[in-house]
Tab-separated table of C-alpha atoms and ligand atoms in Angstrom:
chain	number	residue	atom	x	y	z
A	1	UNK	CA	0.039	-0.169	0.240
A	2	UNK	CA	1.032	3.642	-0.910
A	3	UNK	CA	1.805	5.605	2.129
A	4	UNK	CA	2.804	9.268	1.909
A	5	UNK	CA	6.206	10.219	3.707
A	6	UNK	CA	5.894	13.079	6.383
A	7	UNK	CA	6.803	16.395	4.827
A	8	UNK	CA	10.681	17.055	5.517
A	9	UNK	CA	11.848	19.671	7.763
A	10	UNK	CA	11.879	23.112	6.527
A	11	UNK	CA	16.027	23.269	6.834
A	12	UNK	CA	16.024	19.938	4.612
A	13	UNK	CA	14.054	21.441	1.699
A	14	UNK	CA	15.660	24.497	1.521
A	15	UNK	CA	17.824	24.669	-1.907
A	16	UNK	CA	21.384	25.238	-1.112
A	17	UNK	CA	21.381	28.131	-3.508
A	18	UNK	CA	24.952	28.095	-5.944
A	19	UNK	CA	24.012	30.384	-8.835
A	20	UNK	CA	26.950	32.759	-9.305
A	21	UNK	CA	27.317	34.281	-12.898
A	22	UNK	CA	30.040	32.185	-15.099
A	23	UNK	CA	32.986	34.730	-16.323
A	24	UNK	CA	30.727	37.620	-15.384
A	25	UNK	CA	27.859	36.702	-17.100
A	26	UNK	CA	24.494	36.154	-15.398
A	27	UNK	CA	21.743	34.040	-17.126
A	28	UNK	CA	18.984	36.374	-16.371
A	29	UNK	CA	18.933	39.770	-14.997
A	30	UNK	CA	15.437	40.847	-13.968
A	31	UNK	CA	14.455	44.240	-13.427
A	32	UNK	CA	12.133	45.318	-11.112
A	33	UNK	CA	10.693	44.116	-7.860
A	34	UNK	CA	6.671	43.818	-7.976
A	35	UNK	CA	5.225	40.649	-8.423
A	36	UNK	CA	5.843	40.512	-12.425
A	37	UNK	CA	9.958	40.260	-11.122
A	38	UNK	CA	10.264	38.329	-8.136
A	39	UNK	CA	7.624	35.565	-9.504
A	40	UNK	CA	10.346	35.831	-12.753
A	41	UNK	CA	13.005	35.131	-10.553
A	42	UNK	CA	11.525	32.041	-8.297
A	43	UNK	CA	11.050	30.361	-11.629
A	44	UNK	CA	14.581	31.206	-13.006
A	45	UNK	CA	16.301	30.292	-10.182
A	46	UNK	CA	14.474	27.240	-9.656
A	47	UNK	CA	15.387	26.495	-13.307
A	48	UNK	CA	18.991	27.015	-11.678
A	49	UNK	CA	19.649	29.670	-14.003
A	50	UNK	CA	22.016	32.275	-12.475
A	51	UNK	CA	19.709	35.250	-11.665
A	52	UNK	CA	20.261	38.842	-10.821
A	53	UNK	CA	17.136	41.201	-9.787
A	54	UNK	CA	17.732	44.929	-9.390
A	55	UNK	CA	15.039	45.870	-7.184
A	56	UNK	CA	15.457	49.397	-7.283
A	57	UNK	CA	16.481	51.689	-4.410
A	58	UNK	CA	12.717	52.102	-3.553
A	59	UNK	CA	11.581	48.658	-4.292
A	60	UNK	CA	8.239	46.655	-4.374
A	61	UNK	CA	6.359	48.231	-6.613
A	62	UNK	CA	2.691	49.445	-6.470
A	63	UNK	CA	1.712	46.437	-3.603
A	64	UNK	CA	4.161	49.073	-1.363
A	65	UNK	CA	1.595	51.537	-1.321
A	66	UNK	CA	-1.748	49.387	-0.902
A	67	UNK	CA	-3.301	48.289	2.429
A	68	UNK	CA	-4.976	44.744	2.660
A	69	UNK	CA	-4.943	42.661	-0.507
A	70	UNK	CA	-7.714	40.492	-0.613
A	71	UNK	CA	-7.694	39.652	-4.454
A	72	UNK	CA	-4.597	37.580	-4.354
A	73	UNK	CA	-5.320	34.101	-4.231
A	74	UNK	CA	-3.848	32.188	-1.417
A	75	UNK	CA	-4.894	34.497	1.605
A	76	UNK	CA	-8.218	33.750	2.577
A	77	UNK	CA	-7.753	36.657	5.226
A	78	UNK	CA	-6.332	38.827	2.862
A	79	UNK	CA	-2.370	39.973	3.273
A	80	UNK	CA	-0.975	43.503	3.478
A	81	UNK	CA	0.649	44.480	0.094
A	82	UNK	CA	4.089	45.189	1.307
A	83	UNK	CA	3.914	41.711	3.490
A	84	UNK	CA	2.905	40.174	0.024
A	85	UNK	CA	5.998	41.588	-1.503
A	86	UNK	CA	8.455	40.738	1.227
A	87	UNK	CA	7.090	36.865	1.014
A	88	UNK	CA	7.725	36.896	-3.006
A	89	UNK	CA	10.998	38.144	-2.124
A	90	UNK	CA	11.912	35.605	0.370
A	91	UNK	CA	11.023	33.085	-1.832
A	92	UNK	CA	12.593	34.123	-4.812
A	93	UNK	CA	16.106	34.566	-2.173
A	94	UNK	CA	15.768	31.228	-1.216
A	95	UNK	CA	16.259	29.559	-4.597
A	96	UNK	CA	19.129	31.444	-5.076
A	97	UNK	CA	18.637	34.897	-6.282
A	98	UNK	CA	20.566	37.873	-5.841
A	99	UNK	CA	18.988	40.794	-5.181
A	100	UNK	CA	20.624	44.595	-5.607
A	101	UNK	CA	18.781	47.710	-4.373
A	102	UNK	CA	19.808	49.854	-6.992
A	103	UNK	CA	18.580	51.739	-10.190
A	104	UNK	CA	19.434	50.619	-13.644
A	105	UNK	CA	20.061	53.985	-15.349
A	106	UNK	CA	20.896	52.513	-18.757
A	107	UNK	CA	20.849	49.229	-20.896
A	108	UNK	CA	22.528	48.077	-24.101
A	109	UNK	CA	19.792	45.422	-25.714
A	110	UNK	CA	21.411	45.096	-28.882
A	111	UNK	CA	25.012	43.440	-27.589
A	112	UNK	CA	25.785	39.934	-26.562
A	113	UNK	CA	26.023	39.546	-23.743
A	114	UNK	CA	23.288	42.185	-22.971
A	115	UNK	CA	24.712	45.066	-20.638
A	116	UNK	CA	22.888	47.022	-17.806
A	117	UNK	CA	24.384	49.962	-16.204
A	118	UNK	CA	24.064	51.020	-12.464
A	119	UNK	CA	25.383	54.493	-11.660
A	120	UNK	CA	28.410	52.756	-10.285
A	121	UNK	CA	28.969	49.404	-12.689
A	122	UNK	CA	28.307	47.634	-15.726
A	123	UNK	CA	26.751	43.994	-15.820
A	124	UNK	CA	26.474	41.136	-18.302
A	125	UNK	CA	23.442	38.778	-18.806
A	126	UNK	CA	22.274	36.318	-21.635
A	127	UNK	CA	18.977	37.364	-21.220
A	128	UNK	CA	17.055	39.963	-19.270
A	129	UNK	CA	13.438	40.439	-18.154
A	130	UNK	CA	11.781	43.764	-17.840
A	131	UNK	CA	9.475	44.245	-15.083
A	132	UNK	CA	9.723	47.722	-14.042
A	133	UNK	CA	5.830	48.186	-13.397
A	134	UNK	CA	3.944	51.499	-13.730
A	135	UNK	CA	2.608	54.232	-11.652
A	136	UNK	CA	-0.723	55.378	-11.316
A	137	UNK	CA	-0.915	58.841	-13.227
A	138	UNK	CA	-1.350	61.754	-10.789
A	139	UNK	CA	-3.397	64.863	-10.863
A	140	UNK	CA	-0.437	66.671	-9.272
A	141	UNK	CA	-2.100	68.343	-6.325
A	142	UNK	CA	-0.621	68.694	-3.066
A	143	UNK	CA	-3.925	67.500	-1.635
A	144	UNK	CA	-3.431	64.526	-3.536
A	145	UNK	CA	-0.511	63.430	-2.300
A	146	UNK	CA	-1.189	64.354	1.244
A	147	UNK	CA	-4.143	62.266	1.535
A	148	UNK	CA	-2.913	59.071	-0.543
A	149	UNK	CA	-4.370	56.143	1.431
A	150	UNK	CA	-6.315	58.431	3.850
A	151	UNK	CA	-9.308	58.802	0.973
A	152	UNK	CA	-7.279	59.130	-2.540
A	153	UNK	CA	-6.748	55.818	-4.002
A	154	UNK	CA	-5.757	54.869	-7.705
A	155	UNK	CA	-7.236	51.261	-7.370
A	156	UNK	CA	-10.920	50.502	-6.988
A	157	UNK	CA	-10.599	46.821	-6.961
A	158	UNK	CA	-8.063	47.242	-4.184
A	159	UNK	CA	-9.463	50.016	-1.917
A	160	UNK	CA	-13.163	49.874	-2.817
A	161	UNK	CA	-14.239	47.858	-0.139
A	162	UNK	CA	-13.230	50.331	2.308
A	163	UNK	CA	-15.911	52.870	0.845
A	164	UNK	CA	-19.216	50.535	1.544
A	165	UNK	CA	-22.200	52.945	2.116
A	166	UNK	CA	-19.861	56.016	1.612
A	167	UNK	CA	-19.912	58.788	-0.895
A	168	UNK	CA	-16.962	58.894	-3.476
A	169	UNK	CA	-15.590	60.622	-6.612
A	170	UNK	CA	-13.901	58.763	-9.698
A	171	UNK	CA	-12.004	61.047	-11.682
A	172	UNK	CA	-11.341	60.313	-15.474
A	173	UNK	CA	-13.402	59.647	-18.805
A	174	UNK	CA	-11.499	56.399	-19.972
A	175	UNK	CA	-12.398	52.241	-19.197
A	176	UNK	CA	-10.742	52.993	-16.170
A	177	UNK	CA	-12.743	55.151	-14.674
A	178	UNK	CA	-15.824	53.548	-16.288
A	179	UNK	CA	-15.099	50.483	-14.762
A	180	UNK	CA	-13.994	52.035	-11.637
A	181	UNK	CA	-17.397	53.753	-11.167
A	182	UNK	CA	-19.324	50.268	-12.228
A	183	UNK	CA	-17.453	48.414	-9.624
A	184	UNK	CA	-17.604	50.996	-6.721
A	185	UNK	CA	-21.511	51.603	-7.491
A	186	UNK	CA	-21.884	48.142	-5.735
A	187	UNK	CA	-20.439	48.892	-2.550
A	188	UNK	CA	-20.815	52.807	-2.642
A	189	UNK	CA	-24.240	55.239	-1.407
A	190	UNK	CA	-23.083	57.244	-4.281
A	191	UNK	CA	-20.698	57.862	-7.056
A	192	UNK	CA	-19.856	60.917	-9.176
A	193	UNK	CA	-17.523	60.886	-12.382
A	194	UNK	CA	-15.790	64.044	-12.880
A	195	UNK	CA	-14.192	63.945	-16.453
A	196	UNK	CA	-12.688	67.285	-18.178
A	197	UNK	CA	-14.270	66.894	-21.132
A	198	UNK	CA	-18.085	66.523	-22.207
A	199	UNK	CA	-17.335	63.218	-23.831
A	200	UNK	CA	-16.119	59.631	-22.167
A	201	UNK	CA	-13.076	57.927	-23.946
A	202	UNK	CA	-14.263	54.471	-22.579
A	203	UNK	CA	-15.971	51.705	-24.422
A	204	UNK	CA	-19.665	53.082	-25.416
A	205	UNK	CA	-20.650	49.700	-23.695
A	206	UNK	CA	-19.310	50.500	-20.352
A	207	UNK	CA	-20.967	54.231	-21.038
A	208	UNK	CA	-24.020	52.710	-21.322
A	209	UNK	CA	-24.086	50.700	-18.068
A	210	UNK	CA	-22.875	53.998	-16.137
A	211	UNK	CA	-25.687	56.309	-17.478
A	212	UNK	CA	-28.267	53.574	-16.848
A	213	UNK	CA	-26.760	53.147	-13.141
A	214	UNK	CA	-29.076	55.156	-10.878
A	215	UNK	CA	-25.912	55.311	-8.235
A	216	UNK	CA	-23.802	56.882	-10.672
A	217	UNK	CA	-23.766	60.540	-11.541
A	218	UNK	CA	-21.681	61.984	-14.375
A	219	UNK	CA	-20.220	65.380	-13.951
A	220	UNK	CA	-18.881	66.786	-17.362
A	221	UNK	CA	-16.580	69.444	-18.456
A	222	UNK	CA	-14.924	69.473	-14.680
A	223	UNK	CA	-11.725	69.306	-13.440
A	224	UNK	CA	-10.593	68.667	-9.724
A	225	UNK	CA	-9.118	71.995	-8.351
A	226	UNK	CA	-8.393	70.472	-4.884
A	227	UNK	CA	-9.264	67.307	-2.409
A	228	UNK	CA	-10.410	68.644	0.964
A	229	UNK	CA	-9.816	67.480	4.485
A	230	UNK	CA	-7.355	67.545	6.940
A	231	UNK	CA	-6.511	63.639	8.066
A	232	UNK	CA	-8.980	62.220	5.605
A	233	UNK	CA	-10.836	63.108	2.650
A	234	UNK	CA	-13.912	65.330	3.067
A	235	UNK	CA	-14.961	66.717	-0.471
A	236	UNK	CA	-13.255	67.909	-3.640
A	237	UNK	CA	-12.926	71.444	-4.569
A	238	UNK	CA	-14.149	71.147	-8.417
A	239	UNK	CA	-14.194	73.909	-11.751
A	240	UNK	CA	-16.152	73.827	-14.942
A	241	UNK	CA	-13.523	74.190	-17.524
A	242	UNK	CA	-16.147	75.996	-19.983
A	243	UNK	CA	-17.911	78.205	-17.536
A	244	UNK	CA	-15.108	78.734	-14.875
A	245	UNK	CA	-17.712	78.384	-12.419
A	246	UNK	CA	-16.061	76.413	-8.945
A	247	UNK	CA	-18.112	73.793	-6.798
A	248	UNK	CA	-17.751	71.342	-3.991
A	249	UNK	CA	-18.630	67.874	-3.601
A	250	UNK	CA	-18.546	66.414	-0.595
A	251	UNK	CA	-17.015	62.608	-0.540
A	252	UNK	CA	-15.292	60.102	1.825
A	253	UNK	CA	-13.238	58.605	-1.194
A	254	UNK	CA	-11.660	59.898	-4.459
A	255	UNK	CA	-10.615	57.425	-7.120
A	256	UNK	CA	-8.264	58.944	-9.399
A	257	UNK	CA	-8.030	56.852	-12.965
A	258	UNK	CA	-6.469	59.156	-15.208
A	259	UNK	CA	-4.458	56.304	-16.611
A	260	UNK	CA	-0.923	55.133	-16.240
A	261	UNK	CA	2.632	55.895	-16.854
A	262	UNK	CA	4.861	52.618	-17.497
A	263	UNK	CA	8.349	52.907	-16.293
A	264	UNK	CA	9.813	52.299	-19.734
A	265	UNK	CA	11.778	55.478	-20.160
A	266	UNK	CA	15.524	53.544	-20.331
A	267	UNK	CA	14.065	51.156	-22.963
A	268	UNK	CA	12.462	53.648	-25.156
A	269	UNK	CA	15.324	54.031	-27.759
A	270	UNK	CA	16.212	50.330	-27.956
A	271	UNK	CA	13.010	48.507	-28.136
A	272	UNK	CA	9.502	48.938	-29.466
A	273	UNK	CA	6.603	50.662	-27.336
A	274	UNK	CA	3.208	51.087	-27.820
A	275	UNK	CA	2.171	54.964	-28.388
A	276	UNK	CA	1.084	54.837	-24.415
A	277	UNK	CA	5.049	53.848	-23.528
A	278	UNK	CA	3.997	50.047	-22.743
A	279	UNK	CA	6.620	47.695	-24.101
A	280	UNK	CA	5.281	45.828	-27.062
A	281	UNK	CA	4.816	42.150	-26.722
A	282	UNK	CA	4.138	39.120	-28.643
A	283	UNK	CA	3.368	35.662	-27.514
A	284	UNK	CA	2.973	37.565	-23.991
A	285	UNK	CA	6.184	38.550	-23.541
A	286	UNK	CA	8.500	38.461	-25.980
A	287	UNK	CA	9.640	42.019	-27.135
A	288	UNK	CA	11.078	43.106	-30.438
A	289	UNK	CA	14.692	42.236	-28.900
A	290	UNK	CA	15.377	38.770	-28.981
A	291	UNK	CA	16.591	37.400	-25.290
A	292	UNK	CA	14.316	40.568	-23.899
A	293	UNK	CA	11.174	39.959	-22.113
A	294	UNK	CA	8.711	41.791	-20.701
A	295	UNK	CA	6.295	41.037	-17.811
A	296	UNK	CA	3.752	42.921	-15.680
A	297	UNK	CA	2.416	46.623	-16.116
A	298	UNK	CA	5.579	47.674	-18.129
A	299	UNK	CA	3.845	45.542	-20.910
A	300	UNK	CA	0.414	45.056	-19.635
A	301	UNK	CA	-2.255	48.124	-20.410
A	302	UNK	CA	-5.191	46.228	-19.804
A	303	UNK	CA	-5.600	43.804	-16.639
A	304	UNK	CA	-2.898	45.475	-14.240
A	305	UNK	CA	-3.570	43.101	-10.949
A	306	UNK	CA	-1.148	41.630	-8.886
A	307	UNK	CA	-1.922	38.128	-9.935
A	308	UNK	CA	-1.523	38.906	-13.701
A	309	UNK	CA	1.367	40.532	-13.272
A	310	UNK	CA	2.815	37.678	-11.374
A	311	UNK	CA	1.529	35.216	-14.077
A	312	UNK	CA	3.510	37.407	-16.539
A	313	UNK	CA	6.384	36.831	-14.730
A	314	UNK	CA	6.344	32.971	-14.663
A	315	UNK	CA	5.873	33.230	-18.736
A	316	UNK	CA	8.748	35.585	-19.094
A	317	UNK	CA	11.103	33.119	-17.061
A	318	UNK	CA	10.148	30.189	-18.812
A	319	UNK	CA	10.949	32.040	-22.126
A	320	UNK	CA	13.928	32.986	-20.694
A	321	UNK	CA	14.799	29.437	-20.132
A	322	UNK	CA	14.177	28.396	-23.569
A	323	UNK	CA	15.791	31.270	-24.846
A	324	UNK	CA	19.129	30.602	-23.011
A	325	UNK	CA	18.990	26.878	-23.356
A	326	UNK	CA	18.634	27.339	-27.175
A	327	UNK	CA	21.222	30.285	-27.592
A	328	UNK	CA	24.250	28.522	-25.837
A	329	UNK	CA	26.730	30.530	-28.060
A	330	UNK	CA	26.992	32.815	-25.546
B	401	NAP	P1	-6.902	56.215	-20.849
B	401	NAP	O1	-7.951	55.173	-21.603
B	401	NAP	O2	-5.739	57.112	-20.948
B	401	NAP	O3	-7.963	57.349	-19.920
B	401	NAP	C1	-7.503	58.207	-19.105
B	401	NAP	C2	-8.922	58.982	-18.669
B	401	NAP	O4	-8.103	60.074	-17.751
B	401	NAP	C3	-8.961	59.612	-19.761
B	401	NAP	O5	-10.714	60.177	-19.954
B	401	NAP	C4	-8.469	61.047	-20.121
B	401	NAP	O6	-9.020	62.662	-20.373
B	401	NAP	C5	-8.304	61.532	-18.223
B	401	NAP	N1	-7.420	62.335	-17.896
B	401	NAP	C6	-6.039	62.156	-18.519
B	401	NAP	N2	-5.049	62.733	-17.607
B	401	NAP	C7	-5.592	63.841	-16.910
B	401	NAP	C8	-5.788	64.723	-16.106
B	401	NAP	N3	-4.292	65.288	-15.789
B	401	NAP	N4	-6.806	65.069	-15.486
B	401	NAP	C9	-7.897	64.885	-15.478
B	401	NAP	N5	-8.078	63.717	-16.562
B	401	NAP	C10	-7.162	63.328	-17.041
B	401	NAP	O7	-6.551	55.398	-19.214
B	401	NAP	P2	-7.756	53.887	-18.549
B	401	NAP	O8	-8.640	54.453	-18.751
B	401	NAP	O9	-6.804	53.458	-17.622
B	401	NAP	O10	-7.178	52.986	-19.601
B	401	NAP	C11	-5.838	52.545	-20.170
B	401	NAP	C12	-5.933	51.758	-21.365
B	401	NAP	O11	-6.456	50.111	-20.491
B	401	NAP	C13	-6.813	51.787	-22.474
B	401	NAP	O12	-6.339	51.081	-23.317
B	401	NAP	C14	-8.153	50.921	-22.065
B	401	NAP	O13	-8.753	50.345	-23.101
B	401	NAP	C15	-7.417	49.671	-21.169
B	401	NAP	N6	-8.572	49.116	-20.363
B	401	NAP	C16	-9.069	48.665	-20.824
B	401	NAP	C17	-10.410	47.996	-19.546
B	401	NAP	C18	-11.366	47.026	-20.239
B	401	NAP	O14	-11.916	46.433	-19.556
B	401	NAP	N7	-11.288	46.674	-21.680
B	401	NAP	C19	-10.106	48.184	-18.458
B	401	NAP	C20	-9.556	49.185	-18.220
B	401	NAP	C21	-8.382	49.951	-19.280
B	401	NAP	P3	-9.032	62.569	-22.089
B	401	NAP	O15	-10.203	61.742	-22.368
B	401	NAP	O16	-9.975	64.072	-22.238
B	401	NAP	O17	-8.270	62.420	-22.598
C-alpha cells in the first residue's frame, strides 16, 4: 500500500543556492521588484539559472503603497501589500536569486551579452526580463499626495471595499474610470464621475451601463482643483472648464483613474513601445529584441493586477529559460 512520507523539516527542503554568474555573465537579469519581477526570479532560479534582480532604490512597486490585498489567491484573510511583496522576495532569495537595491540607469540590449548599467557598475546577462511596472498617473495636487491612502486611491478593486455605503468621486473618462465607477456602485452609497471633457473616452458599452446606473452621477467638463480634508478626505473642490464656475462635492473617497505611466523610459530607444509607452510584446512576453522579455504593468495596459503581473513574470521566466538553453553560443 502507498503511504505518504511526512513532509521534510523546513531546513532540509531548502535549496542550497549555487547560482553565481559564469565569467561575469548572469543567465538572467531581472529589472523590477513587483510581483512580475519576483515571480520571474522564483522561476528562473528554480530552473537553476543564475539570476540577478535589480529591485531599485525604492523597491516593491505599487503593492508597497497598498493596504490589505484581498484578491490575491491563497490568502483567505487578505494580506498587506508590503507583506505579500516581502514573502515573494524571500521565496526568490530562497532559491538563490541575488537582489541588489540599486536603480538601473541605462541598458544596451543590442549586444551579446546584454549590458545593464547602474550609476556605479556595468553588468552582463544572456537574457533580461523587464518588470519595471507602471505608476498611476497623478493629478499633481498637493492635497492628492497628502491624502493618499487617507481617502485618495488609485485602485478601486483594491480599496473600494473600504468605502461601503460611503460617497465617492471617480476622476477620469477612460475605461478604467468607467469600470471603477461601476465596481464602486456595488459598494458605495453614491458615485460621482468627474471628467474634464463632455464625452467619455471609454467603451460605449461601459458608458451605457454608467448612464443607466441610478447610483452613478456624471459631471462633465469639470476638473478637480483641490481635495479637501485634514487627515482624511471630506470632499473635492471642482471647476467647470467651460464656464469657470467652481463647486464642492462632499465625499469620503476619491478614486483617480486618469491612466498609467509605464516605467519604460530607459528602454525607449532600443525596443518597440506602444504609443502609450508600454513595451510591445508578442506571445505574451516577447519583446522586439530576442532574449529580452517584458512582464507585468510595463507591458500590460489592460489587466494590471498583482496576480496577472505574477503570471506574466512566470511566462517571461519560462521563455528566458528556453531562449538561454537554445542559444548556448554566449
Ligand atoms: P486612458 O484610456 O488613457 O484614459 C484616461 C482618462 O483620464 C481620459 O479620459 C483622460 O481624459 C483622463 N485624464 C488624463 N489625464 C488627466 C488629467 N491630468 N486630469 C483629468 N483627467 C485626465 O486610461 P485608462 O482608462 O486607465 O485605460 C488605459 C488602457 O487600458 C486603455 O487602452 C483601456 O482601453 C485599457 N483598459 C481596458 C479595460 C477593459 O476592460 N477593456 C479596462 C481598463 C483599462 P481625456 O479623455 O480628455 O483624454
